[in-house]
Coordinates of C-alpha atoms and ligand atoms in Angstrom, one line a residue:
X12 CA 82.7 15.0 -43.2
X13 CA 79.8 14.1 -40.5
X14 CA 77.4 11.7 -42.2
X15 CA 73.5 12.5 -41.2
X16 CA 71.5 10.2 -41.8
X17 CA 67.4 11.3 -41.9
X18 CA 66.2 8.2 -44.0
X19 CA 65.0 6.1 -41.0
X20 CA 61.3 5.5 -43.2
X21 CA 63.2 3.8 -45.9
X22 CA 65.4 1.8 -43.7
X23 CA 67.0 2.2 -40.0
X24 CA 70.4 1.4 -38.6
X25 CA 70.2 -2.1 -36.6
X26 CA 70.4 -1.1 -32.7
X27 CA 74.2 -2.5 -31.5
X28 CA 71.9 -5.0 -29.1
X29 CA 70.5 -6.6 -31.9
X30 CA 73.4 -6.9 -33.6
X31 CA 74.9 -8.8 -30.3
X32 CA 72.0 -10.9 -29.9
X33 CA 71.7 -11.8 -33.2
X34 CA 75.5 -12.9 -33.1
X35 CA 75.6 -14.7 -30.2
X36 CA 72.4 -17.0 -31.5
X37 CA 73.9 -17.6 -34.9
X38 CA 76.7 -18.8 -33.3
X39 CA 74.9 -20.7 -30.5
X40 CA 71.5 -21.8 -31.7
X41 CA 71.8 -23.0 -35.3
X42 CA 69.2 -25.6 -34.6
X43 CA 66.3 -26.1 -36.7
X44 CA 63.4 -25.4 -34.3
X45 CA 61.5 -28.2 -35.5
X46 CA 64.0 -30.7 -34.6
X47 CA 63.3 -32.6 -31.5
X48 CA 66.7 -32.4 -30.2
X49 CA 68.0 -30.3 -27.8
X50 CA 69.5 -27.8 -30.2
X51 CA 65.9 -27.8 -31.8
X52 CA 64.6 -27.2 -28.4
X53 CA 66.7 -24.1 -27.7
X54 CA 65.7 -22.9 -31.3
X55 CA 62.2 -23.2 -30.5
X56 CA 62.0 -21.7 -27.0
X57 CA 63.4 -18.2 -28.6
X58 CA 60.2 -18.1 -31.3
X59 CA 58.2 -19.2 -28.6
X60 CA 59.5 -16.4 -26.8
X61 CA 59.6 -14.3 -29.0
X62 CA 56.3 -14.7 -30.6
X63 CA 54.4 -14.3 -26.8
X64 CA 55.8 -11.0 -26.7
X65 CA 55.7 -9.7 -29.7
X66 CA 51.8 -10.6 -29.6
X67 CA 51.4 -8.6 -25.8
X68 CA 52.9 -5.7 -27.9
X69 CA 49.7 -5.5 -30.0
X70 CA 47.7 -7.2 -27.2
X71 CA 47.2 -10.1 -29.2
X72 CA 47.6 -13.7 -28.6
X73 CA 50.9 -16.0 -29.2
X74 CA 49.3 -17.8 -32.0
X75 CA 47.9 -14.8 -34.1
X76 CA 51.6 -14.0 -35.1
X77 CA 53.3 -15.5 -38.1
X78 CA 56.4 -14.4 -38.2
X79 CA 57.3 -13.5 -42.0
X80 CA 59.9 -12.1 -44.2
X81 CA 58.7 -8.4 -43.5
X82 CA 56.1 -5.8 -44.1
X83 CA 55.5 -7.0 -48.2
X84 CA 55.1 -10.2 -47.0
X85 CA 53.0 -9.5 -44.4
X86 CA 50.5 -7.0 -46.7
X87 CA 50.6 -9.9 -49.7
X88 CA 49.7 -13.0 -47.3
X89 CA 46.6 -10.5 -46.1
X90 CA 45.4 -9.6 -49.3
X91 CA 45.9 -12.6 -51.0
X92 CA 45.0 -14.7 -48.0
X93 CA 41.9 -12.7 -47.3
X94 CA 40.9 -13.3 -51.5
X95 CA 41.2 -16.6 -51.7
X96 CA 39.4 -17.4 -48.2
X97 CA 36.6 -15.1 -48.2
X98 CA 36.4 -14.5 -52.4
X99 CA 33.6 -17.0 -52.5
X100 CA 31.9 -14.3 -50.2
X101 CA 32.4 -11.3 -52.3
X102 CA 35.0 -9.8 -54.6
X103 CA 34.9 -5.7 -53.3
X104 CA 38.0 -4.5 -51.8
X105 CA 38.4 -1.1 -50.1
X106 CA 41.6 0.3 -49.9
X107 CA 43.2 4.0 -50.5
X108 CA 45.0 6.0 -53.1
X109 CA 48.0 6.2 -50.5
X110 CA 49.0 2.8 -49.3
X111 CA 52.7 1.6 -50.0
X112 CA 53.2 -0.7 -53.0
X113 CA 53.2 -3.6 -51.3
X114 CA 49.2 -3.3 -50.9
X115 CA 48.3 -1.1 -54.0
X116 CA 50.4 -3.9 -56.7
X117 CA 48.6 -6.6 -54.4
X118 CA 45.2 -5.1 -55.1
X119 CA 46.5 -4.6 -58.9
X120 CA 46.9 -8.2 -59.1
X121 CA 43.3 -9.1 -57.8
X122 CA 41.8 -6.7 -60.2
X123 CA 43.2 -8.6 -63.0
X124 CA 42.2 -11.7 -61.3
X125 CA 38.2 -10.3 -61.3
X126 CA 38.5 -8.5 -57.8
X127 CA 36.9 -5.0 -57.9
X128 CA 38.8 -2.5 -55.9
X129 CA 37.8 1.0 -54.5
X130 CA 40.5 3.4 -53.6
X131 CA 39.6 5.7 -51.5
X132 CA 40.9 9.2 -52.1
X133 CA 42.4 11.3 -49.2
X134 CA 42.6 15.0 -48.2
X135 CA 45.3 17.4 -48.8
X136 CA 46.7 16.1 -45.2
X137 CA 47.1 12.5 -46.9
X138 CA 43.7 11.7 -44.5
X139 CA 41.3 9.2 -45.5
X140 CA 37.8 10.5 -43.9
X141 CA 36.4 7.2 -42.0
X142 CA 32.5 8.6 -43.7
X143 CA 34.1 7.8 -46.9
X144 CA 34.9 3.9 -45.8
X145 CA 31.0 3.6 -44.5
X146 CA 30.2 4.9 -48.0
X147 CA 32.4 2.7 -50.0
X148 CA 31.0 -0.5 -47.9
X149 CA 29.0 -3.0 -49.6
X150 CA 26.8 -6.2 -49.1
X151 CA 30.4 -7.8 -51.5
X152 CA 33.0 -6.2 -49.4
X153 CA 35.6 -8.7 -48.0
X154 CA 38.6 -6.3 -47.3
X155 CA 39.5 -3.0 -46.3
X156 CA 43.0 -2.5 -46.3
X157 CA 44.2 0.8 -45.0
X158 CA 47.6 1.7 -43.9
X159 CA 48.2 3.0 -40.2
X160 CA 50.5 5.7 -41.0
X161 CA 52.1 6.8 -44.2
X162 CA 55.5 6.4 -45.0
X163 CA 56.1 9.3 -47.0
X164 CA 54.2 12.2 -45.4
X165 CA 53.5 10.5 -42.1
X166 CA 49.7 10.9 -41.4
X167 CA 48.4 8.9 -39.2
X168 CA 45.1 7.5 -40.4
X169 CA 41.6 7.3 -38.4
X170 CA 42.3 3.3 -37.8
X171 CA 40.1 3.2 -34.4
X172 CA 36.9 5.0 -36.4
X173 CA 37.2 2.5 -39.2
X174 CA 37.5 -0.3 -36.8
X175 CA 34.8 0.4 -34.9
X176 CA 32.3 0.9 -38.3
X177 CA 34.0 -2.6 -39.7
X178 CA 32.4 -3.6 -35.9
X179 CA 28.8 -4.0 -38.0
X180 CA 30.4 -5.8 -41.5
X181 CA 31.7 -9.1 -41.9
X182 CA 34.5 -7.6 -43.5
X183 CA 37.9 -8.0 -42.7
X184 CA 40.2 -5.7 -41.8
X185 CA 43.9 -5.0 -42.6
X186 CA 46.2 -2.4 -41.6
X187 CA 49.7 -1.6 -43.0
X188 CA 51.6 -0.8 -39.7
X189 CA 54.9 -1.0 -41.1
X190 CA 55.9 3.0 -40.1
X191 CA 53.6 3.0 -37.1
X192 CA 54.9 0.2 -34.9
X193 CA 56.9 1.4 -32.2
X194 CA 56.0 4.7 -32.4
X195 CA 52.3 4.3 -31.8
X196 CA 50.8 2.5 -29.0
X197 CA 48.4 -0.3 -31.1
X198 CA 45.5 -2.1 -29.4
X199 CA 44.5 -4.4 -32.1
X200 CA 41.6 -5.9 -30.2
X201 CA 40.5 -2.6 -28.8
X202 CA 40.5 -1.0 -32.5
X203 CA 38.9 -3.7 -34.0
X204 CA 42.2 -4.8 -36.2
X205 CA 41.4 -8.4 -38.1
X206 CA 45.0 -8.3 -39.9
X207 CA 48.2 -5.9 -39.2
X208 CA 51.8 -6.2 -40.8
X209 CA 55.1 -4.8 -39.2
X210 CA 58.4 -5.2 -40.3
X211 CA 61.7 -5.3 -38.2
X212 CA 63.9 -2.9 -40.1
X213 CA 62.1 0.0 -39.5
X214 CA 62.5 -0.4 -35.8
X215 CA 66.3 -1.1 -35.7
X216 CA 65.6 -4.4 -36.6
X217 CA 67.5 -6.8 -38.8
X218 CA 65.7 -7.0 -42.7
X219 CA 64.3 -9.8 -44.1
X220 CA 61.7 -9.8 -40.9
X221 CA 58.7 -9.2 -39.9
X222 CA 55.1 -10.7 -38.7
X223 CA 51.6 -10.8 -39.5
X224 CA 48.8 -10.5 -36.6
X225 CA 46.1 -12.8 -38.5
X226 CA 43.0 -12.5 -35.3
X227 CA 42.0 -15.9 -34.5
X228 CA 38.8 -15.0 -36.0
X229 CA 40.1 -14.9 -39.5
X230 CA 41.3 -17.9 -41.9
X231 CA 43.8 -16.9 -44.4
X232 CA 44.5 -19.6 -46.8
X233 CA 48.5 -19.8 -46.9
X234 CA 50.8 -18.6 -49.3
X235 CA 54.0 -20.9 -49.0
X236 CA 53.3 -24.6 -49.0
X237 CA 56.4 -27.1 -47.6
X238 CA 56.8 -27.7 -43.9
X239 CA 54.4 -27.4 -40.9
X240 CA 56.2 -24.3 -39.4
X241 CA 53.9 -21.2 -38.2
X242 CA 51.0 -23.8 -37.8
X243 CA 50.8 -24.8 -41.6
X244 CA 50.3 -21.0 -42.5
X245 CA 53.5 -19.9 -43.8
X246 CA 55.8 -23.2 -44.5
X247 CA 60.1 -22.7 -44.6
X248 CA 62.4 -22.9 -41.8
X249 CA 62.3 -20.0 -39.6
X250 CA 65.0 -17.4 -39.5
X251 CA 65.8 -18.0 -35.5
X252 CA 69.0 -15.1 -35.1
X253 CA 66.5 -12.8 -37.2
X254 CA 63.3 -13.4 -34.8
X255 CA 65.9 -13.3 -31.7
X256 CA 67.0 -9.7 -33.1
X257 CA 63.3 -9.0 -34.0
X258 CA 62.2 -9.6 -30.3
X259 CA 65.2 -7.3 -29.0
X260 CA 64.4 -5.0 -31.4
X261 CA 60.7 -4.4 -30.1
X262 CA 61.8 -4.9 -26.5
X263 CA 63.6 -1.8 -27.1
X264 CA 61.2 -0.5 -29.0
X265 CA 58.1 -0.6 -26.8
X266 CA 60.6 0.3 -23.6
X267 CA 61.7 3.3 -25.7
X268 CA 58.6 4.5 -27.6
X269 CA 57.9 7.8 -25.1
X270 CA 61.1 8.9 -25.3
X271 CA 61.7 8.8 -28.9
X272 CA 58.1 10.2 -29.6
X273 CA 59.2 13.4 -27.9
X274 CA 62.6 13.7 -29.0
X275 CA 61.6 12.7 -33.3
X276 CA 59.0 15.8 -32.2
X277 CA 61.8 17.8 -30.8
X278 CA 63.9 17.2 -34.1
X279 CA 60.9 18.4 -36.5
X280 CA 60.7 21.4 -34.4
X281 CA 64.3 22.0 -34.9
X282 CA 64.5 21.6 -38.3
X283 CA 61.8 24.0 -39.1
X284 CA 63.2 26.3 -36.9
X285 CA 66.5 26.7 -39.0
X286 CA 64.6 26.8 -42.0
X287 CA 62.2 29.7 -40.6
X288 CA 65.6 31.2 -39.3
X289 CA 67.4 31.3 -42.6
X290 CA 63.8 32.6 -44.1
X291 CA 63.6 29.7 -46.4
X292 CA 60.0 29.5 -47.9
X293 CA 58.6 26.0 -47.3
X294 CA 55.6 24.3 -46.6
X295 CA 54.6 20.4 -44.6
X296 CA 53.2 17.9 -46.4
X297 CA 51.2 15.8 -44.2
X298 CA 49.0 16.2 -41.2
X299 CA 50.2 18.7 -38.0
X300 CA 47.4 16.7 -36.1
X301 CA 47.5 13.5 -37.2
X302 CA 51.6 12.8 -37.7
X303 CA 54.2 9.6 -37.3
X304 CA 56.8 11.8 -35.0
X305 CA 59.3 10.3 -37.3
X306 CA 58.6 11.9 -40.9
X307 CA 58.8 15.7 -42.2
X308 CA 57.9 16.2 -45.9
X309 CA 58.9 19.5 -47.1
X310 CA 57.7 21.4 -50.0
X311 CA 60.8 24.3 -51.3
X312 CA 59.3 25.7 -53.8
X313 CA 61.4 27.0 -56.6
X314 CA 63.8 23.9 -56.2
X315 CA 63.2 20.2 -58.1
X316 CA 63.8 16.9 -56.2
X317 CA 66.9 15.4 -58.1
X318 CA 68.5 18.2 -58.0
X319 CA 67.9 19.0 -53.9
X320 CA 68.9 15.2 -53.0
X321 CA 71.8 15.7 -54.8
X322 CA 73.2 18.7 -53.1
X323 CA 71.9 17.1 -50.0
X324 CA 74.3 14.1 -50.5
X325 CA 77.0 16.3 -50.7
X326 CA 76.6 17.8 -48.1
X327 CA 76.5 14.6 -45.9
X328 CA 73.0 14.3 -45.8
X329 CA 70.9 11.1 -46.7
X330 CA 67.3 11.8 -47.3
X331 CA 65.1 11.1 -49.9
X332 CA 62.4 11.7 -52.4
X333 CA 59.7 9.9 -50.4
X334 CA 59.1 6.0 -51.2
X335 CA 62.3 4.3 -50.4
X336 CA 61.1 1.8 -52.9
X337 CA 60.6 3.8 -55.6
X338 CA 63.9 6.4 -55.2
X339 CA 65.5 6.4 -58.5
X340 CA 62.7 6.6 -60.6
X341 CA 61.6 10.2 -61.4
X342 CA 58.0 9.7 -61.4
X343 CA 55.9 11.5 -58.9
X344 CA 54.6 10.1 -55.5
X345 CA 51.9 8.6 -55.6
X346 CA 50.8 10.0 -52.3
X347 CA 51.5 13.6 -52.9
X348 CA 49.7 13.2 -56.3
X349 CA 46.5 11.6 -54.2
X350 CA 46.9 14.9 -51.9
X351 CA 47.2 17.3 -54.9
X352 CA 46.3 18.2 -58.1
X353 CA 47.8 16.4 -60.9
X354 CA 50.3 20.0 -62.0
X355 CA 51.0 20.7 -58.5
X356 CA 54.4 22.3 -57.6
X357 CA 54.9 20.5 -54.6
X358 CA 55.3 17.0 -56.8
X359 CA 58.4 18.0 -58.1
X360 CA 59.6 19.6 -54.8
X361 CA 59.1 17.5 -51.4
X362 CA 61.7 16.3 -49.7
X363 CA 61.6 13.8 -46.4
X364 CA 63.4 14.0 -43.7
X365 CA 62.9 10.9 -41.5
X366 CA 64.5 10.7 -37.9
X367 CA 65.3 7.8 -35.9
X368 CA 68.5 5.7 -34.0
X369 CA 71.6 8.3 -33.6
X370 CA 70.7 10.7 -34.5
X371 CA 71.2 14.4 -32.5
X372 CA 69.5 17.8 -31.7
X373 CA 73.3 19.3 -33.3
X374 CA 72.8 16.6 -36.4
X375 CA 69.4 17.8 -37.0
X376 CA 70.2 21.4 -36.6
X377 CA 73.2 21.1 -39.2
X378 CA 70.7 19.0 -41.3
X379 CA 68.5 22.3 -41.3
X380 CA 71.7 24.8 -41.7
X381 CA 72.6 22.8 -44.9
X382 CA 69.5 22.3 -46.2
X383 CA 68.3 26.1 -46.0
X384 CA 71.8 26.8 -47.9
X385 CA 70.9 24.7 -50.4
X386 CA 67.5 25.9 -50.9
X387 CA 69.2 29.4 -51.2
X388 CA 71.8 28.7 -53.6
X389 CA 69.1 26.5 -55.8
X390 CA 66.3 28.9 -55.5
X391 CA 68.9 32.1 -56.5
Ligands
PLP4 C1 54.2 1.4 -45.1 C2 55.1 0.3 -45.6 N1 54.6 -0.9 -45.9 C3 55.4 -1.9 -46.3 C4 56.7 -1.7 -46.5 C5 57.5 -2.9 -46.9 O1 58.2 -3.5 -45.9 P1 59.5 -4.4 -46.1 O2 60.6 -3.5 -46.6 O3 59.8 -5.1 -44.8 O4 59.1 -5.4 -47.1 C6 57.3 -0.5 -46.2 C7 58.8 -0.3 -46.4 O5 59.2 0.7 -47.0 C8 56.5 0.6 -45.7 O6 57.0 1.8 -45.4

């Protein structure tokens, strides 16, 4: 049996490039990059590298990227980094009812540590309305953390409005852009981004990867001590073959982005398609505006999540209950509960299908095929 996998959100296979590149510099380029050597040389010409274009990606500068172990990481050196910098400032955060955990457990910390925090709530497209960030602002506000797009029902949130009212307010601004990047064309300087985290396994990267923009405008006090690396703000010899891997991986990426935008759209038109075909009664979560090309969360009503993955998996078919770091526990998303009401249906019904590296129009039609049988046969 054909294996399909439609989990890219949680994780994504790493592109065969990487995998060469990433080979040939372990076996070439074990220096340690802060040597003075020539095998530290060589290590440190492929951050250097590395780091000046992952920066043009996001039009950013060289040194506003520290290179860390991925998108948690990233979202905890922000938060906490922002708290203990500007906390003698003001303790307000503003964040939203939708972020992954990385940001909401970080926020959960600083509450317990005096912050106060204001989660914003969002509409039944998982939208945050930008009016509501204005509100929430106050004279104490340090941070406003809000994701770029969602990883469980893909909506793309109004980043460039809240940039552009953050324009008048010291302060600083973070966005998760773990499920955006390389999908969506960022401008952090044009959208008035302080902070942004991206992680390299999304984008066919290796794990264990990732980087933080950190503007030049912003201090973040560190959160690993130990070694100069990354200009005293994140201490621990760097992981060269993963950075190496990390820069083919965006290469790719950015080359790519057009291409894969239309055919991820192409794939969610397909699937629904064979659902409508099959006359399966379903309904999107998420925005048909405002959407990541990559995510489709489905509603079937008259079915339970457990019981669709299941059949799903045995059919061949690897998708999941929403939060890749959350599957296996049965408790409700977080995000579909911040979109409905607290007894809604859809809670214990959505499914997402998430598209990505290999996979076909005839894979994503057979997804659809499969998925409106099991519907049928649960549903009966
Ligand atoms: C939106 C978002 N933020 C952060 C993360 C965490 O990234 P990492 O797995 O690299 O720690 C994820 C991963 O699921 C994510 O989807």
């Amino acid at each position: 049996m054909e294996r399909i996998y439609v989990d890219h959100a949680a994780t994504s296979p790493i592109n065969p490039k990487v995998i060469e590149k990433m080979m040939e510099i372990m076996g070439s380029d074990f220096g340690n990059p802060s040597s003075i050597h020539h095998f530290g040389r060589r290590a440190r010409h492929i951050i250097d590298e590395a780091r000046a274009e992952l920066a043009k990606s996001i039009n950013a500068e060289p040194n506003e990227i520290i290179f860390t172990s991925g998108g948690t990481e990233a979202d905890n050196h922000a938060i906490f980094g922002v708290a203990e910098t500007y906390g003698k400032n003001g303790k307000h955060i503003i964040t939203t009812q939708i972020e992954h955990h990385a940001v909401l457990h970080a926020c959960k910390k600083l509450e317990s540590l005096g912050f106060e925090v204001t989660y914003l709530p969002v509409d039944q497209e998982g939208r945050v309305d930008a009016a509501d960030v204005e509100k929430a602002l106050r004279d104490d506000t340090i941070l406003v953390t809000i994701m770029y797009g969602n990883n469980e029902v893909g909506t793309i949130q109004p980043i460039k409005e809240i940039g552009k009212i953050l324009a008048d307010h010291p302060a600083i601004f973070h966005t998760d852009a773990v499920q955006a990047y390389g999908l969506e064309k960022i401008n952090v300087k044009e959208y008035g981004i302080d902070l942004l985290s991206v992680s390299a396994h999304k984008i066919n990267g290796p794990k264990g990867i990732g980087f933080l923009y950190v503007s030049k405008d912003v201090k973040l006090s560190p959160r690993f001590f130990g070694g100069e690396q990354e200009r005293k703000r994140r201490a621990g010899t760097e992981n060269v073959p993963s950075i190496a891997g990390f820069l083919e991986a965006v290469r790719i990426s950015q080359r790519e982005m057009e291409q894969k935008v239309i055919a991820y759209q192409g794939f969610k038109a397909a699937f629904l398609k064979k659902l409508t075909e099959n006359q399966i009664t379903f309904s999107q979560n998420g925005s048909l505006d405002y959407s990541l090309p990559h995510v489709l969360n489905l509603s079937f009503p008259g079915t339970n999540v457990e019981a669709m993955l299941v059949n799903l998996d045995l059919a061949g078919i690897a998708a999941s209950s929403g939060s890749a770091c959350t599957a296996g526990s049965i408790d409700p998303s977080h995000v579909l509960v911040a979109m409905f009401d607290q007894g809604d249906e859809r809670l214990q019904n959505s499914i997402r299908f998430s598209f990505g590296l290999f996979n076909t129009l005839e894979q994503i039609e057979r997804a659809g095929e499969e998925t409106s049988k099991i519907v049928k046969r649960l549903t009966k």
